[in-house]
Amino acid sequence: MTPDEKKKAAALAALEYVESGWVVGVGTGSTANHFIDALARIKGKLDGAVASSNATAERLKKIGVPVLELNATGDLPLYVDGADEATRHLHLIKGGGGALTREKIVAAASRKFICIADDSKLVDTLGRFPLPLEVIPMARSYVARQLVKLGGAPALREKFTTDNGNVILDVHNLKILNPVELEEKLDHIAGVVTNGLFARRPADVLLLGSDQGVKRVT
Ligand code: 5RP
């Protein structure tokens, strides 16, 4: 199977978690897009969806799923999204698509977070994938200096602005042995809006597409 076929298989498996009359949170990226395509088959069942990015909102509207504001829905029963890296402890790196802030908000407001990915995303230690941080533009250089002090090598994501009007620093060379601690530490740097570690609120279930079928890690 190609990585894309594995992503699609994981996305289809996530459909089983969707119940009638629900409003579901929907993530961003190529795996989340497969989930949106899958939702088209059962869209009559859904009361709507909360999107984690403008791109996802557009895609949901195209298939006829009502897109609702999180402020209007209250907590959600389910959030489905991809990841750039995942561990067996269900800690994640996210933000490869730059949507990490809204993704973290929707994950925080959801009772169950299903992460869908191909099995190449499973790692023993997070950090091979550069950790994305959404940063207020005027704080870019200050934040970068603090990241260097922590042993990271930050790089500005070129020609990219988030849906919230901010920039992304991708931090290389981090070997993340304690993701919960690092997530907290990075959030305390002035000017950081969000970091791409999802450890304080990890996934609840990881569905990994593989040659042997979809593996479920809980
Ligand atoms: C977007 C994300 C995505 O979930 C992550 O980048 C994985 O993307 P893909 O499903 O395309 O591999 O965090 O901000």
PDB file of N, CA, C and O and ligand atoms in Angstrom, residues 7 27-33 81-85 93-100 103 116-118 121 129 157 198, ligand 1:
ATOM      1  N   LYS A   7      -3.318   6.245   4.614  1.00  0.00           N
ATOM      2  CA  LYS A   7      -4.035   7.376   5.225  1.00  0.00           C
ATOM      3  C   LYS A   7      -5.540   7.218   5.001  1.00  0.00           C
ATOM      4  O   LYS A   7      -6.347   7.445   5.898  1.00  0.00           O
ATOM      5  N   GLY A  27     -10.113  17.911  11.390  1.00  0.00           N
ATOM      6  CA  GLY A  27      -8.756  18.438  11.297  1.00  0.00           C
ATOM      7  C   GLY A  27      -8.378  18.896   9.906  1.00  0.00           C
ATOM      8  O   GLY A  27      -9.224  19.057   9.022  1.00  0.00           O
ATOM      9  N   THR A  28      -7.069  19.065   9.743  1.00  0.00           N
ATOM     10  CA  THR A  28      -6.523  19.663   8.513  1.00  0.00           C
ATOM     11  C   THR A  28      -5.392  18.794   7.967  1.00  0.00           C
ATOM     12  O   THR A  28      -4.609  18.240   8.743  1.00  0.00           O
ATOM     13  N   GLY A  29      -5.312  18.729   6.637  1.00  0.00           N
ATOM     14  CA  GLY A  29      -4.210  17.985   6.013  1.00  0.00           C
ATOM     15  C   GLY A  29      -4.728  16.897   5.099  1.00  0.00           C
ATOM     16  O   GLY A  29      -5.948  16.717   4.953  1.00  0.00           O
ATOM     17  N   SER A  30      -3.802  16.148   4.504  1.00  0.00           N
ATOM     18  CA  SER A  30      -4.212  15.167   3.500  1.00  0.00           C
ATOM     19  C   SER A  30      -4.981  13.998   4.121  1.00  0.00           C
ATOM     20  O   SER A  30      -5.912  13.467   3.510  1.00  0.00           O
ATOM     21  N   THR A  31      -4.632  13.611   5.350  1.00  0.00           N
ATOM     22  CA  THR A  31      -5.347  12.499   5.990  1.00  0.00           C
ATOM     23  C   THR A  31      -6.742  12.966   6.420  1.00  0.00           C
ATOM     24  O   THR A  31      -7.736  12.253   6.220  1.00  0.00           O
ATOM     25  N   ALA A  32      -6.804  14.171   6.986  1.00  0.00           N
ATOM     26  CA  ALA A  32      -8.110  14.736   7.350  1.00  0.00           C
ATOM     27  C   ALA A  32      -8.977  14.909   6.094  1.00  0.00           C
ATOM     28  O   ALA A  32     -10.201  14.709   6.153  1.00  0.00           O
ATOM     29  N   ASN A  33      -8.357  15.242   4.972  1.00  0.00           N
ATOM     30  CA  ASN A  33      -9.135  15.365   3.727  1.00  0.00           C
ATOM     31  C   ASN A  33      -9.772  14.033   3.333  1.00  0.00           C
ATOM     32  O   ASN A  33     -10.905  14.000   2.842  1.00  0.00           O
ATOM     33  N   ASP A  81      -8.370  13.975  13.363  1.00  0.00           N
ATOM     34  CA  ASP A  81      -7.312  14.748  12.691  1.00  0.00           C
ATOM     35  C   ASP A  81      -6.070  13.869  12.493  1.00  0.00           C
ATOM     36  O   ASP A  81      -5.908  12.843  13.160  1.00  0.00           O
ATOM     37  N   GLY A  82      -5.216  14.301  11.605  1.00  0.00           N
ATOM     38  CA  GLY A  82      -3.951  13.615  11.343  1.00  0.00           C
ATOM     39  C   GLY A  82      -2.858  14.092  12.284  1.00  0.00           C
ATOM     40  O   GLY A  82      -3.106  14.815  13.255  1.00  0.00           O
ATOM     41  N   ALA A  83      -1.619  13.678  11.987  1.00  0.00           N
ATOM     42  CA  ALA A  83      -0.459  14.118  12.790  1.00  0.00           C
ATOM     43  C   ALA A  83       0.795  13.963  11.945  1.00  0.00           C
ATOM     44  O   ALA A  83       0.809  13.215  10.954  1.00  0.00           O
ATOM     45  N   ASP A  84       1.827  14.675  12.351  1.00  0.00           N
ATOM     46  CA  ASP A  84       3.126  14.547  11.673  1.00  0.00           C
ATOM     47  C   ASP A  84       3.980  13.463  12.316  1.00  0.00           C
ATOM     48  O   ASP A  84       4.770  12.811  11.637  1.00  0.00           O
ATOM     49  N   GLU A  85       3.839  13.311  13.620  1.00  0.00           N
ATOM     50  CA  GLU A  85       4.484  12.209  14.345  1.00  0.00           C
ATOM     51  C   GLU A  85       3.566  11.803  15.492  1.00  0.00           C
ATOM     52  O   GLU A  85       2.845  12.641  16.042  1.00  0.00           O
ATOM     53  N   ILE A  93       3.182  15.284  17.363  1.00  0.00           N
ATOM     54  CA  ILE A  93       3.589  16.569  16.771  1.00  0.00           C
ATOM     55  C   ILE A  93       2.601  16.849  15.657  1.00  0.00           C
ATOM     56  O   ILE A  93       2.330  15.981  14.812  1.00  0.00           O
ATOM     57  N   LYS A  94       2.045  18.068  15.683  1.00  0.00           N
ATOM     58  CA  LYS A  94       1.136  18.491  14.630  1.00  0.00           C
ATOM     59  C   LYS A  94       1.529  19.885  14.161  1.00  0.00           C
ATOM     60  O   LYS A  94       2.326  20.560  14.784  1.00  0.00           O
ATOM     61  N   GLY A  95       0.941  20.301  13.047  1.00  0.00           N
ATOM     62  CA  GLY A  95       1.184  21.654  12.565  1.00  0.00           C
ATOM     63  C   GLY A  95       1.958  21.712  11.269  1.00  0.00           C
ATOM     64  O   GLY A  95       2.300  22.797  10.800  1.00  0.00           O
ATOM     65  N   GLY A  96       2.210  20.538  10.674  1.00  0.00           N
ATOM     66  CA  GLY A  96       2.874  20.526   9.361  1.00  0.00           C
ATOM     67  C   GLY A  96       2.098  21.360   8.349  1.00  0.00           C
ATOM     68  O   GLY A  96       2.671  21.968   7.451  1.00  0.00           O
ATOM     69  N   GLY A  97       0.778  21.408   8.522  1.00  0.00           N
ATOM     70  CA  GLY A  97      -0.056  22.214   7.624  1.00  0.00           C
ATOM     71  C   GLY A  97      -0.290  23.619   8.151  1.00  0.00           C
ATOM     72  O   GLY A  97      -1.010  24.410   7.534  1.00  0.00           O
ATOM     73  N   GLY A  98       0.276  23.914   9.326  1.00  0.00           N
ATOM     74  CA  GLY A  98       0.193  25.274   9.872  1.00  0.00           C
ATOM     75  C   GLY A  98      -1.102  25.587  10.608  1.00  0.00           C
ATOM     76  O   GLY A  98      -1.332  26.730  10.991  1.00  0.00           O
ATOM     77  N   ALA A  99      -1.932  24.555  10.832  1.00  0.00           N
ATOM     78  CA  ALA A  99      -3.247  24.814  11.448  1.00  0.00           C
ATOM     79  C   ALA A  99      -3.257  24.474  12.943  1.00  0.00           C
ATOM     80  O   ALA A  99      -4.316  24.300  13.533  1.00  0.00           O
ATOM     81  N   LEU A 100      -2.073  24.399  13.556  1.00  0.00           N
ATOM     82  CA  LEU A 100      -1.963  23.835  14.907  1.00  0.00           C
ATOM     83  C   LEU A 100      -2.796  24.538  15.960  1.00  0.00           C
ATOM     84  O   LEU A 100      -3.316  23.889  16.877  1.00  0.00           O
ATOM     85  N   GLU A 103      -6.375  23.582  15.607  1.00  0.00           N
ATOM     86  CA  GLU A 103      -6.432  22.135  15.879  1.00  0.00           C
ATOM     87  C   GLU A 103      -6.376  21.880  17.377  1.00  0.00           C
ATOM     88  O   GLU A 103      -7.106  21.037  17.914  1.00  0.00           O
ATOM     89  N   ILE A 116      -5.623   9.984  13.030  1.00  0.00           N
ATOM     90  CA  ILE A 116      -5.540   9.068  11.890  1.00  0.00           C
ATOM     91  C   ILE A 116      -4.243   9.350  11.121  1.00  0.00           C
ATOM     92  O   ILE A 116      -3.887  10.509  10.900  1.00  0.00           O
ATOM     93  N   ALA A 117      -3.532   8.282  10.758  1.00  0.00           N
ATOM     94  CA  ALA A 117      -2.227   8.478  10.114  1.00  0.00           C
ATOM     95  C   ALA A 117      -1.795   7.196   9.413  1.00  0.00           C
ATOM     96  O   ALA A 117      -2.340   6.119   9.662  1.00  0.00           O
ATOM     97  N   ASP A 118      -0.803   7.328   8.545  1.00  0.00           N
ATOM     98  CA  ASP A 118      -0.162   6.116   8.021  1.00  0.00           C
ATOM     99  C   ASP A 118       0.939   5.719   8.994  1.00  0.00           C
ATOM    100  O   ASP A 118       1.400   6.535   9.800  1.00  0.00           O
ATOM    101  N   LYS A 121       4.229   7.464  10.496  1.00  0.00           N
ATOM    102  CA  LYS A 121       4.199   8.567  11.470  1.00  0.00           C
ATOM    103  C   LYS A 121       4.508   8.091  12.894  1.00  0.00           C
ATOM    104  O   LYS A 121       4.723   8.915  13.776  1.00  0.00           O
ATOM    105  N   PHE A 129      10.615  15.103  13.105  1.00  0.00           N
ATOM    106  CA  PHE A 129       9.851  16.100  12.352  1.00  0.00           C
ATOM    107  C   PHE A 129      10.024  17.444  13.056  1.00  0.00           C
ATOM    108  O   PHE A 129       9.823  17.542  14.269  1.00  0.00           O
ATOM    109  N   ARG A 157       9.062  29.484   8.479  1.00  0.00           N
ATOM    110  CA  ARG A 157       8.396  28.882   7.313  1.00  0.00           C
ATOM    111  C   ARG A 157       8.159  29.996   6.299  1.00  0.00           C
ATOM    112  O   ARG A 157       7.417  30.942   6.565  1.00  0.00           O
ATOM    113  N   PHE A 198       1.199  17.944  21.077  1.00  0.00           N
ATOM    114  CA  PHE A 198      -0.112  17.595  21.624  1.00  0.00           C
ATOM    115  C   PHE A 198       0.152  16.474  22.637  1.00  0.00           C
ATOM    116  O   PHE A 198       0.046  15.286  22.324  1.00  0.00           O
TER     117      PHE A 198
HETATM  118  C1  5RP B   1      -1.890  20.223   9.965  1.00  0.00           C
HETATM  119  C2  5RP B   1      -1.555  18.981  10.715  1.00  0.00           C
HETATM  120  C3  5RP B   1      -1.692  17.689   9.981  1.00  0.00           C
HETATM  121  O1  5RP B   1      -2.504  16.846  10.735  1.00  0.00           O
HETATM  122  C4  5RP B   1      -0.341  17.053   9.814  1.00  0.00           C
HETATM  123  O2  5RP B   1       0.515  17.990   9.170  1.00  0.00           O
HETATM  124  C5  5RP B   1      -0.407  15.764   9.009  1.00  0.00           C
HETATM  125  O3  5RP B   1      -0.698  16.065   7.688  1.00  0.00           O
HETATM  126  P1  5RP B   1      -1.012  14.931   6.611  1.00  0.00           P
HETATM  127  O4  5RP B   1      -2.300  14.301   7.017  1.00  0.00           O
HETATM  128  O5  5RP B   1      -1.116  15.696   5.319  1.00  0.00           O
HETATM  129  O6  5RP B   1       0.128  13.954   6.619  1.00  0.00           O
HETATM  130  O7  5RP B   1      -1.180  18.989  11.845  1.00  0.00           O
HETATM  131  O8  5RP B   1      -1.591  21.370  10.710  1.00  0.00           O
END
